[in-house]
Coordinates of C-alpha atoms in Angstrom, one line a residue:
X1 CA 42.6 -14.2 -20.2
X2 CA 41.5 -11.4 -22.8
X3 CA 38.9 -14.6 -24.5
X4 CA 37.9 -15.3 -20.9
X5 CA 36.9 -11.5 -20.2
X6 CA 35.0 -11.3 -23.6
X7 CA 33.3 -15.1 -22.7
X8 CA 32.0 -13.9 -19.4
X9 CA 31.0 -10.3 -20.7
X10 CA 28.6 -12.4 -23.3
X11 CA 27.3 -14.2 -21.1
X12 CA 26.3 -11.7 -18.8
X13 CA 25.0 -9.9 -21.7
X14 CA 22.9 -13.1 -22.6
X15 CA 21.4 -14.0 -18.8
X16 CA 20.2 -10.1 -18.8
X17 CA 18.5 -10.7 -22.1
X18 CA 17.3 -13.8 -21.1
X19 CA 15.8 -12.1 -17.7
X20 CA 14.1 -9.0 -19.3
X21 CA 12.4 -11.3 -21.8
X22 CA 11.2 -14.0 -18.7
X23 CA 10.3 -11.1 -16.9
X24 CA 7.8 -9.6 -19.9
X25 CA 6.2 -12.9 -20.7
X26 CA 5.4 -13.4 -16.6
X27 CA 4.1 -9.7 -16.4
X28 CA 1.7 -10.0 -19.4
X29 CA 0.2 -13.4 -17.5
X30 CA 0.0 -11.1 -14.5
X31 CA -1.3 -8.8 -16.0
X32 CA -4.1 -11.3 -18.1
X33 CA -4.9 -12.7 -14.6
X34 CA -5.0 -8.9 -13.0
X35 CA -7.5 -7.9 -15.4
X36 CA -9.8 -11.4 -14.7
X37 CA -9.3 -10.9 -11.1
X38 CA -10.8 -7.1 -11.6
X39 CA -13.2 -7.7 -14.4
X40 CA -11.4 -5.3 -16.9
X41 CA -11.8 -4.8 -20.1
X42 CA -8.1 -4.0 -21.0
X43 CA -4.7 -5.0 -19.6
X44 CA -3.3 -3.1 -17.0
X45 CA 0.5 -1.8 -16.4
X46 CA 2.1 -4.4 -14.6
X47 CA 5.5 -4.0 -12.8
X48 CA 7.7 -7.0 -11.1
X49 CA 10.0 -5.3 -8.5
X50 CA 13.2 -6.6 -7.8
X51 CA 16.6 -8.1 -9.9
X52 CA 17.7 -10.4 -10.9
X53 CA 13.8 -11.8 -12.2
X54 CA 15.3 -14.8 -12.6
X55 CA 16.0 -16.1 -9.5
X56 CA 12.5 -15.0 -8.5
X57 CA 11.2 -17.1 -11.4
X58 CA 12.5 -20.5 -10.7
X59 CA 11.8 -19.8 -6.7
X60 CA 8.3 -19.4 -7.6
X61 CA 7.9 -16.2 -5.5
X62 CA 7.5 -12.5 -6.5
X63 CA 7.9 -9.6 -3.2
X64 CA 6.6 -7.2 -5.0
X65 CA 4.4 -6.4 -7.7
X66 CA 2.8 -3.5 -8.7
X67 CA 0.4 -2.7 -11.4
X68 CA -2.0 0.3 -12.4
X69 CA -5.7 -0.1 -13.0
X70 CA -6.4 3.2 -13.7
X71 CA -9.8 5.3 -14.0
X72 CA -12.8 2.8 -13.5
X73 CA -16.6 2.7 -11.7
X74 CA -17.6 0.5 -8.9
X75 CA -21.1 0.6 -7.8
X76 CA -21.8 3.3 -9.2
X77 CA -18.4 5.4 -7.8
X78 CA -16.0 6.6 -10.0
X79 CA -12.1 5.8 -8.9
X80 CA -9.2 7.9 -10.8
X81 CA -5.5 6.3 -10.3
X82 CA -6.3 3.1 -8.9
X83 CA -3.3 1.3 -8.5
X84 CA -1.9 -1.3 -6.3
X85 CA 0.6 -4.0 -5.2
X86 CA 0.6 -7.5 -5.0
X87 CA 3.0 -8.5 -2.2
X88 CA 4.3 -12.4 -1.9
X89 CA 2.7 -13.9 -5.2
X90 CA 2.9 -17.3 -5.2
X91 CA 3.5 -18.0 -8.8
X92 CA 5.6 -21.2 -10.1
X93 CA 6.7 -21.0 -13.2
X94 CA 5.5 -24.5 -14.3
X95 CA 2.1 -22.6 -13.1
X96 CA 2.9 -19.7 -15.0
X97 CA 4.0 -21.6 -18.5
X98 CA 0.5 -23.6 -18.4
X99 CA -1.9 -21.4 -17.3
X100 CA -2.8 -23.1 -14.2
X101 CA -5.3 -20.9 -11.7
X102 CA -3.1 -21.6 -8.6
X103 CA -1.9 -18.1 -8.6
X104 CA -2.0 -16.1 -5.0
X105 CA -1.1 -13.1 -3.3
X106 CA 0.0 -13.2 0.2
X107 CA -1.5 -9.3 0.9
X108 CA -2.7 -6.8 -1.9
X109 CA -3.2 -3.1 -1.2
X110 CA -5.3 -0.8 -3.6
X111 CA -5.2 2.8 -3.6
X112 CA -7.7 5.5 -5.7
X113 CA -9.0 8.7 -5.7
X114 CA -12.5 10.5 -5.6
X115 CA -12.7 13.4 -6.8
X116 CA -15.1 16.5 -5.5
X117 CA -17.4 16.4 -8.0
X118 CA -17.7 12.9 -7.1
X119 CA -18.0 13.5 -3.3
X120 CA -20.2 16.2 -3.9
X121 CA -22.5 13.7 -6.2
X122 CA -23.3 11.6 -3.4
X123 CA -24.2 14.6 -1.0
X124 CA -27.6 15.3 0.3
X125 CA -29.8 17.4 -1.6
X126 CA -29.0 21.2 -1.0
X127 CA -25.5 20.6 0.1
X128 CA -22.3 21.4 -1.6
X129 CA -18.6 20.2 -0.9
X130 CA -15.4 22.2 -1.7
X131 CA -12.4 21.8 -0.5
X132 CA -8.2 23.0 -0.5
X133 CA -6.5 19.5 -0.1
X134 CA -6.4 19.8 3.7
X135 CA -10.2 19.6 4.4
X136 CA -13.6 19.4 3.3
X137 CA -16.3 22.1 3.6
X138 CA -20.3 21.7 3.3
X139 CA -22.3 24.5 2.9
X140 CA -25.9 24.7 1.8
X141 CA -29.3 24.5 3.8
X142 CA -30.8 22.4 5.8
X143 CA -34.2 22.4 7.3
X144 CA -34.7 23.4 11.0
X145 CA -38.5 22.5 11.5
X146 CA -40.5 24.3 8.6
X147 CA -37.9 26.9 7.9
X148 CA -34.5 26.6 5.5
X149 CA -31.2 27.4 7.7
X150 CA -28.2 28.2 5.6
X151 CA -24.7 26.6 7.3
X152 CA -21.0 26.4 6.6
X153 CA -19.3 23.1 8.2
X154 CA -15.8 21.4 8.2
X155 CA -16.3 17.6 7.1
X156 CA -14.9 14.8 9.4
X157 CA -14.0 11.7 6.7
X158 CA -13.9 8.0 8.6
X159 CA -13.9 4.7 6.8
X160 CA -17.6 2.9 7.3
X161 CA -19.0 -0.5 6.3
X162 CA -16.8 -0.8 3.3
X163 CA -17.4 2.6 2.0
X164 CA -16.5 6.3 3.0
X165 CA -18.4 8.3 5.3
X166 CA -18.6 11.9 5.6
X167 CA -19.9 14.1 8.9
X168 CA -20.3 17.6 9.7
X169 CA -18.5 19.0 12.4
X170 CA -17.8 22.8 13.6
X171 CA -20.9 23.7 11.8
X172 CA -22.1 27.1 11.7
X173 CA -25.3 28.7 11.2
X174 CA -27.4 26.1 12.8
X175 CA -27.1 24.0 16.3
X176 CA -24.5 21.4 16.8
X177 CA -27.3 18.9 17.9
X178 CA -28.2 19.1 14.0
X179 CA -24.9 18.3 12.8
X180 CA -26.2 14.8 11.8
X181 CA -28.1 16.5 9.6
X182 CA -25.1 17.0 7.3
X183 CA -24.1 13.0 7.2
X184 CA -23.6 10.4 4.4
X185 CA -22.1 7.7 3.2
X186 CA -20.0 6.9 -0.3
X187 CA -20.8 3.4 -0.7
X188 CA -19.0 1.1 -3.3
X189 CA -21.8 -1.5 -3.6
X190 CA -21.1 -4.8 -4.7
X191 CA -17.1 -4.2 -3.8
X192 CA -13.8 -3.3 -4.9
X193 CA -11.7 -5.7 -6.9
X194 CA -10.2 -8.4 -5.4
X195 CA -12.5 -8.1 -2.7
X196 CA -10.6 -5.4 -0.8
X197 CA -11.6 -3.7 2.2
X198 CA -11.2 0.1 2.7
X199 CA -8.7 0.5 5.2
X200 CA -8.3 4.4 5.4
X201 CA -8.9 7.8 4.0
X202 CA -7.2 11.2 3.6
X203 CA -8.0 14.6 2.1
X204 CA -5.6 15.3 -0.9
X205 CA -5.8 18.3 -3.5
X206 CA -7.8 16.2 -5.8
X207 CA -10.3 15.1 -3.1
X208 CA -10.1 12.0 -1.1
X209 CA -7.5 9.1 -1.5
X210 CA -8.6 6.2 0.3
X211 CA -6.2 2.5 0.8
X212 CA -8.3 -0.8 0.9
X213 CA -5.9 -3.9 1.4
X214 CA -7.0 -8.1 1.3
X215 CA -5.2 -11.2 1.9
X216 CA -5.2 -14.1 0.2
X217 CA -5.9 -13.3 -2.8
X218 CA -6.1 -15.6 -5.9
X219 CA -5.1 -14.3 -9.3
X220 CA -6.8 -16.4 -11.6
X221 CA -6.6 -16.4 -15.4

Protein backbone atom coordinates (compact mmCIF):
# COMPACT_ATOMS: atom_id res chain seq x y z
CA UNK A 1 0.00 0.00 0.00
CA UNK A 2 2.86 2.44 1.41
CA UNK A 3 4.74 1.87 -2.60
CA UNK A 4 1.30 2.46 -4.03
CA UNK A 5 0.84 5.84 -2.12
CA UNK A 6 4.50 6.99 -3.01
CA UNK A 7 3.66 5.56 -6.98
CA UNK A 8 0.58 7.76 -7.26
CA UNK A 9 2.12 10.75 -5.32
CA UNK A 10 4.98 10.75 -8.27
CA UNK A 11 2.89 10.63 -10.72
CA UNK A 12 0.80 13.34 -9.71
CA UNK A 13 3.89 15.25 -9.16
CA UNK A 14 5.00 14.39 -12.84
CA UNK A 15 1.41 15.12 -14.81
CA UNK A 16 1.68 18.72 -12.88
CA UNK A 17 5.15 19.18 -14.25
CA UNK A 18 4.23 17.98 -17.33
CA UNK A 19 1.06 20.53 -17.45
CA UNK A 20 2.99 23.74 -16.32
CA UNK A 21 5.61 23.08 -18.97
CA UNK A 22 2.64 22.35 -21.97
CA UNK A 23 1.00 25.26 -20.65
CA UNK A 24 4.40 27.69 -21.06
CA UNK A 25 5.26 26.43 -24.51
CA UNK A 26 1.30 27.13 -25.68
CA UNK A 27 1.38 30.57 -23.99
CA UNK A 28 4.65 31.75 -25.73
CA UNK A 29 2.81 30.66 -29.26
CA UNK A 30 -0.07 32.76 -28.04
CA UNK A 31 1.71 35.14 -27.17
CA UNK A 32 4.03 35.07 -30.75
CA UNK A 33 0.67 35.08 -32.54
CA UNK A 34 -0.84 37.97 -30.03
CA UNK A 35 1.87 40.20 -30.87
CA UNK A 36 1.44 39.39 -35.07
CA UNK A 37 -2.22 39.80 -34.64
CA UNK A 38 -1.41 43.49 -32.96
CA UNK A 39 1.67 44.42 -34.77
CA UNK A 40 3.95 44.52 -31.69
CA UNK A 41 7.17 44.85 -31.34
CA UNK A 42 7.65 42.72 -28.16
CA UNK A 43 5.83 39.78 -26.56
CA UNK A 44 3.07 40.44 -24.47
CA UNK A 45 2.09 38.75 -20.91
CA UNK A 46 -0.05 35.91 -21.77
CA UNK A 47 -2.28 34.05 -19.17
CA UNK A 48 -4.32 30.57 -19.96
CA UNK A 49 -7.09 30.41 -17.28
CA UNK A 50 -8.22 27.41 -16.04
CA UNK A 51 -6.69 23.74 -14.57
CA UNK A 52 -5.89 21.20 -15.44
CA UNK A 53 -4.13 22.78 -19.00
CA UNK A 54 -3.97 19.60 -20.07
CA UNK A 55 -7.21 18.60 -20.73
CA UNK A 56 -7.67 21.87 -22.45
CA UNK A 57 -4.69 21.02 -24.66
CA UNK A 58 -5.64 17.76 -26.18
CA UNK A 59 -9.53 19.16 -26.51
CA UNK A 60 -8.20 21.83 -28.54
CA UNK A 61 -10.16 24.64 -26.73
CA UNK A 62 -8.97 27.35 -24.30
CA UNK A 63 -12.19 29.46 -22.21
CA UNK A 64 -10.17 31.92 -21.32
CA UNK A 65 -7.22 33.69 -22.11
CA UNK A 66 -5.89 36.79 -21.03
CA UNK A 67 -2.90 38.69 -21.95
CA UNK A 68 -1.49 42.39 -21.47
CA UNK A 69 -0.45 44.64 -24.20
CA UNK A 70 0.42 47.39 -22.32
CA UNK A 71 1.16 51.20 -23.21
CA UNK A 72 1.00 51.61 -27.19
CA UNK A 73 -0.30 54.37 -29.96
CA UNK A 74 -3.00 53.94 -32.42
CA UNK A 75 -3.65 56.55 -34.89
CA UNK A 76 -2.04 58.82 -33.35
CA UNK A 77 -3.85 58.00 -29.60
CA UNK A 78 -1.95 56.97 -26.92
CA UNK A 79 -3.52 53.74 -24.87
CA UNK A 80 -2.02 52.95 -21.21
CA UNK A 81 -3.03 49.31 -19.77
CA UNK A 82 -4.42 47.75 -22.65
CA UNK A 83 -5.25 44.45 -21.86
CA UNK A 84 -7.68 41.93 -22.94
CA UNK A 85 -9.17 38.35 -23.20
CA UNK A 86 -9.43 35.90 -25.70
CA UNK A 87 -12.59 33.89 -24.93
CA UNK A 88 -13.15 30.24 -26.77
CA UNK A 89 -9.71 29.90 -28.72
CA UNK A 90 -9.84 27.39 -31.07
CA UNK A 91 -6.36 26.09 -30.92
CA UNK A 92 -5.41 22.18 -31.54
CA UNK A 93 -2.44 21.27 -30.44
CA UNK A 94 -1.32 19.50 -33.72
CA UNK A 95 -1.99 23.34 -34.83
CA UNK A 96 -0.15 24.64 -32.06
CA UNK A 97 3.06 22.08 -32.37
CA UNK A 98 3.41 23.17 -36.21
CA UNK A 99 2.72 26.59 -36.45
CA UNK A 100 -0.32 26.29 -38.54
CA UNK A 101 -2.39 29.88 -38.82
CA UNK A 102 -5.76 28.19 -38.06
CA UNK A 103 -5.82 29.79 -34.71
CA UNK A 104 -9.32 31.66 -33.62
CA UNK A 105 -11.10 33.38 -30.99
CA UNK A 106 -14.63 32.92 -30.57
CA UNK A 107 -15.04 36.82 -28.84
CA UNK A 108 -12.08 39.08 -27.68
CA UNK A 109 -12.59 42.09 -25.47
CA UNK A 110 -9.87 44.90 -25.12
CA UNK A 111 -9.73 47.40 -22.50
CA UNK A 112 -7.28 50.81 -22.14
CA UNK A 113 -6.99 53.98 -20.78
CA UNK A 114 -6.63 57.70 -22.01
CA UNK A 115 -5.35 59.69 -19.97
CA UNK A 116 -6.27 63.69 -19.55
CA UNK A 117 -3.49 64.99 -21.08
CA UNK A 118 -4.44 62.85 -23.86
CA UNK A 119 -8.09 63.93 -23.86
CA UNK A 120 -7.12 67.25 -23.41
CA UNK A 121 -4.66 66.91 -26.65
CA UNK A 122 -7.43 66.37 -28.91
CA UNK A 123 -9.56 69.34 -27.61
CA UNK A 124 -10.41 72.36 -29.56
CA UNK A 125 -8.11 75.21 -29.46
CA UNK A 126 -8.71 77.32 -26.24
CA UNK A 127 -10.32 74.60 -24.29
CA UNK A 128 -9.05 72.68 -21.35
CA UNK A 129 -10.23 69.30 -19.67
CA UNK A 130 -9.78 68.37 -15.95
CA UNK A 131 -11.38 66.13 -14.23
CA UNK A 132 -11.89 63.99 -10.46
CA UNK A 133 -12.63 60.39 -11.83
CA UNK A 134 -16.40 61.00 -11.77
CA UNK A 135 -16.56 63.53 -14.60
CA UNK A 136 -15.03 65.71 -17.08
CA UNK A 137 -14.96 69.58 -17.02
CA UNK A 138 -14.15 72.00 -20.08
CA UNK A 139 -13.35 75.37 -19.47
CA UNK A 140 -11.85 77.90 -21.75
CA UNK A 141 -13.37 80.43 -24.46
CA UNK A 142 -15.21 80.22 -27.10
CA UNK A 143 -16.29 82.74 -29.59
CA UNK A 144 -19.83 84.25 -29.52
CA UNK A 145 -19.90 86.34 -32.80
CA UNK A 146 -16.67 88.67 -32.80
CA UNK A 147 -16.28 88.58 -28.98
CA UNK A 148 -14.33 85.73 -26.71
CA UNK A 149 -16.93 84.23 -23.99
CA UNK A 150 -15.24 82.36 -21.18
CA UNK A 151 -17.34 79.01 -19.92
CA UNK A 152 -17.16 76.21 -17.49
CA UNK A 153 -19.11 72.87 -18.69
CA UNK A 154 -19.55 69.18 -17.49
CA UNK A 155 -18.50 66.75 -20.50
CA UNK A 156 -21.11 64.06 -21.70
CA UNK A 157 -18.59 60.98 -23.09
CA UNK A 158 -20.55 58.50 -25.79
CA UNK A 159 -18.88 56.00 -27.98
CA UNK A 160 -19.02 57.42 -31.88
CA UNK A 161 -17.94 55.85 -35.16
CA UNK A 162 -15.19 53.79 -33.71
CA UNK A 163 -13.80 56.47 -31.55
CA UNK A 164 -14.78 58.53 -28.38
CA UNK A 165 -16.69 61.52 -28.48
CA UNK A 166 -16.89 64.25 -26.03
CA UNK A 167 -19.93 67.01 -25.60
CA UNK A 168 -20.60 69.89 -23.44
CA UNK A 169 -23.45 69.95 -21.41
CA UNK A 170 -24.63 72.15 -18.28
CA UNK A 171 -22.43 74.76 -19.70
CA UNK A 172 -22.11 78.01 -18.12
CA UNK A 173 -21.15 81.32 -19.15
CA UNK A 174 -22.47 81.15 -22.62
CA UNK A 175 -26.05 79.90 -24.11
CA UNK A 176 -26.92 76.32 -24.19
CA UNK A 177 -27.78 76.61 -28.01
CA UNK A 178 -23.82 76.97 -28.19
CA UNK A 179 -23.00 73.93 -26.37
CA UNK A 180 -22.03 72.33 -29.76
CA UNK A 181 -19.46 74.57 -29.71
CA UNK A 182 -17.64 72.56 -27.14
CA UNK A 183 -17.79 69.02 -29.26
CA UNK A 184 -15.14 66.50 -30.54
CA UNK A 185 -14.23 63.43 -31.34
CA UNK A 186 -10.97 61.05 -30.20
CA UNK A 187 -10.63 59.10 -33.17
CA UNK A 188 -8.39 55.91 -33.43
CA UNK A 189 -7.72 55.99 -37.15
CA UNK A 190 -6.90 53.05 -38.95
CA UNK A 191 -8.27 50.76 -35.81
CA UNK A 192 -7.50 49.03 -32.80
CA UNK A 193 -5.91 45.57 -32.86
CA UNK A 194 -7.68 42.81 -33.83
CA UNK A 195 -10.04 45.00 -35.45
CA UNK A 196 -12.09 45.75 -32.31
CA UNK A 197 -14.92 47.98 -32.02
CA UNK A 198 -15.30 50.42 -29.04
CA UNK A 199 -18.12 49.23 -27.23
CA UNK A 200 -18.28 51.66 -24.14
CA UNK A 201 -16.66 54.38 -22.09
CA UNK A 202 -16.44 55.52 -18.43
CA UNK A 203 -14.72 58.26 -16.51
CA UNK A 204 -12.02 56.75 -14.13
CA UNK A 205 -9.33 58.68 -11.87
CA UNK A 206 -6.91 58.36 -14.69
CA UNK A 207 -9.23 59.66 -17.31
CA UNK A 208 -11.35 57.58 -19.54
CA UNK A 209 -11.38 53.64 -19.75
CA UNK A 210 -13.12 52.64 -22.75
CA UNK A 211 -14.05 48.40 -23.76
CA UNK A 212 -13.92 47.48 -27.54
CA UNK A 213 -14.88 43.70 -28.14
CA UNK A 214 -14.67 41.59 -31.86
CA UNK A 215 -15.62 38.14 -32.87
CA UNK A 216 -14.02 35.90 -34.83
CA UNK A 217 -10.97 36.70 -34.49
CA UNK A 218 -7.95 34.87 -36.09
CA UNK A 219 -4.62 34.66 -34.21
CA UNK A 220 -2.23 34.09 -36.76
CA UNK A 221 1.60 33.62 -36.31
Amino acid sequence: MRKLIVFLFILVVLLVAVDRVAVAGVERDLANRIAAAADLSGQPTVTIEGVPFLTQAVSGHYPEVRFDLGTLTYGGVPVRGLRGTAYDVTAPLADIIQNRADIRAGRLTVRGTLTRATIDKFAPDGVRISGNGRRLVASGEVRVGANPVKFNAELRVDVADGGIRLQAERIEGVPDSLAGLVNYTIPFKGGLPFDVRVTGVRNVADGLEFTAEATDVPLRG
